[in-house]
XYZ file of C-alpha atoms in Angstrom:
160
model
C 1.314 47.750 -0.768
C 3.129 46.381 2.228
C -0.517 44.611 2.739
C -0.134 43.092 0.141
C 2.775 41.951 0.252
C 2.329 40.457 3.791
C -0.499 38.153 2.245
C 1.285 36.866 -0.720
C 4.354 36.166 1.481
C 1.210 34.245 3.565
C -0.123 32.257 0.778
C 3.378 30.919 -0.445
C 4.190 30.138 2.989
C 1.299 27.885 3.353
C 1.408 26.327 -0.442
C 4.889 25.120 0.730
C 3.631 24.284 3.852
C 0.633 21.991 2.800
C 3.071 20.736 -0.307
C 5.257 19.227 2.404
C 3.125 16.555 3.429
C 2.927 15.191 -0.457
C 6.564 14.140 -0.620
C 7.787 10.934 -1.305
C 10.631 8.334 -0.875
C 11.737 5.193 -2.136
C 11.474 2.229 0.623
C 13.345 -0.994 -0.559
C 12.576 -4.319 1.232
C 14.282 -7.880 -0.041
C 13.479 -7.463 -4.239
C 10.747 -5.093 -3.825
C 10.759 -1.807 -4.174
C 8.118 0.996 -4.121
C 7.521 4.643 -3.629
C 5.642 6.062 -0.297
C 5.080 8.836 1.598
C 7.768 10.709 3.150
C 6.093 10.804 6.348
C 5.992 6.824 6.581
C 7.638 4.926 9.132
C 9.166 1.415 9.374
C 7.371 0.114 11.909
C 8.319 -3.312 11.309
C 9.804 -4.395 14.429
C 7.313 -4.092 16.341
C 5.399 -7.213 17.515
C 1.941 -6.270 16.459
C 3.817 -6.688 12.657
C 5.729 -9.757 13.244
C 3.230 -11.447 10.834
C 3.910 -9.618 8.203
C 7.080 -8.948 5.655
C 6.953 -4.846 6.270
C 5.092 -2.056 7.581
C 5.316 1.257 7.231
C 3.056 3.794 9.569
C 1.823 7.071 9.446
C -0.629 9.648 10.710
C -2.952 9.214 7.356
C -2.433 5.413 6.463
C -0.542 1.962 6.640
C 1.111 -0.047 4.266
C 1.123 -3.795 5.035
C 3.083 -6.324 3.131
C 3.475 -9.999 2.943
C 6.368 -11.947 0.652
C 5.759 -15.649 0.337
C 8.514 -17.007 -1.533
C 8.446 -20.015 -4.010
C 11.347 -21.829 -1.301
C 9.027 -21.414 1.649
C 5.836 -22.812 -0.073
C 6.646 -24.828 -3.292
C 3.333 -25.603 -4.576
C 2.450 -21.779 -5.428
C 5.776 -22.375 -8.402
C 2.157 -23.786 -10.067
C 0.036 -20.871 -9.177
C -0.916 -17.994 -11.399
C -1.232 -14.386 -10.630
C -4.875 -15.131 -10.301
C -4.782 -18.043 -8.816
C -2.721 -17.025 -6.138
C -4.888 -13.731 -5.828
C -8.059 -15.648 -5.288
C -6.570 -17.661 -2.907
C -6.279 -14.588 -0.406
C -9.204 -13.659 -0.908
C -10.711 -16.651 0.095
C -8.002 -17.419 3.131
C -9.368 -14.224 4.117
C -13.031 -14.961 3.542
C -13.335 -11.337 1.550
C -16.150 -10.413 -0.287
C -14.298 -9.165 -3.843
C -12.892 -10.490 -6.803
C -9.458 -9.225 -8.137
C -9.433 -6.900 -11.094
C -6.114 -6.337 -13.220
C -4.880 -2.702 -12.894
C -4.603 -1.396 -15.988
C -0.945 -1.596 -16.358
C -1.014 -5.336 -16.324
C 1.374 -6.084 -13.554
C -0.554 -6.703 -11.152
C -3.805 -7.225 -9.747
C -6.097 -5.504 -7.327
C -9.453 -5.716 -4.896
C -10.694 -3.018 -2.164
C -12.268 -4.271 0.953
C -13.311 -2.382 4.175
C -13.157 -3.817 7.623
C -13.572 -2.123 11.302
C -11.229 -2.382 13.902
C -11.939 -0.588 17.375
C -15.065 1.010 15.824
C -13.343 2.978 13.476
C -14.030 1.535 9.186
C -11.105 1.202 7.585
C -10.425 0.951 3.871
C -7.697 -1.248 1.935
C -6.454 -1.357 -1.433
C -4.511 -4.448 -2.141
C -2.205 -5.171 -4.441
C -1.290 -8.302 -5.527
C 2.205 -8.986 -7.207
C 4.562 -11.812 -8.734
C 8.217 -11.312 -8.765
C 11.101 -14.054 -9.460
C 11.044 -15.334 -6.085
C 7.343 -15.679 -4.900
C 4.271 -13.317 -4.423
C 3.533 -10.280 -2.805
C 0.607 -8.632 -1.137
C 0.952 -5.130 -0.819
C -2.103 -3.114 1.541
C -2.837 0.413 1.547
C -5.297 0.910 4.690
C -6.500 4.683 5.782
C -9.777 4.981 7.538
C -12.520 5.930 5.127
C -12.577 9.697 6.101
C -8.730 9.398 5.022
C -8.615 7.288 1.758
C -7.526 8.605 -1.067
C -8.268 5.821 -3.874
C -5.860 7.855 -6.573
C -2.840 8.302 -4.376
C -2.786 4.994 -3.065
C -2.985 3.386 -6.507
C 0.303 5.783 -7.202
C 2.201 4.211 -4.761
C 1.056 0.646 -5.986
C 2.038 1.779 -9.227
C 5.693 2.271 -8.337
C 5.713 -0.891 -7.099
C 8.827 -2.850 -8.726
C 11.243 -6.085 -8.298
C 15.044 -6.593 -8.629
């Protein structure tokens, strides 16, 4: 009995244990707001970054985001959604159209790219709030990409 008991106590130890790493938390930067990992790190200030609005860092994958506002560049007041989706892809020279999620609010395209011979994927989001446009990337190496929690945490994606 005591056996038994021993190997239950086991197995609930490492349910909680591996449940750990699947917590999340809010992370709020200018109007938007979005839920990630609990393990993620603002890594933001660090110079390899500067380019972009936020990043957050951890073990698994990286969220990269980019805010450019309707005072800083004017002419996108004219752009769509779409418009202003396509136009990343093709400042980036991608290979991949957007597709709407099906919520509606925003849309999406998946690209891979290698960096110091390791693949990495991305899941972009693409987003309009009151006060410009925002690109929101989920990058994990392939071996680490999980396509149906990193649409989750574009999902909570929301604006003030």
């Amino acid at each position: 009995m005591k056996k038994v008991i021993r190997i239950l106590s086991l197995a609930l130890i490492l349910v909680m244990l591996a449940g750990c790493d699947r917590g999340t938390k809010t992370f709020t930067c200018r109007d938007l707001t979005m839920t990630v990992p609990s393990s993620m790190k603002d890594v933001s200030d660090q110079s390899d970054f500067a380019a972009y609005t936020f990043t957050l860092d951890s073990s698994k994958l990286a969220v990269f985001a980019l805010q450019e506002r309707y005072d800083a560049y004017p002419f996108l007041e004219d752009c769509t959604l779409r418009d202003y989706a396509e136009l990343v892809i093709q400042a980036n020279d991608l290979n991949c159209r957007p597709i709407d999620r099906s919520s509606g609010e925003y849309l999406y395209f998946t690209y891979a790219s290698e960096n110091e011979g390791t693949v990495y994927r991305y899941l972009t989001g693409v987003y309009q709030s009151g006060e410009g446009f925002w690109v929101v990337q989920i990058s994990a190496p392939i071996t680490k990409y999980e396509e149906t929690a990193f649409f989750e945490y574009l999902d909570s994606v929301k604006f003030s």
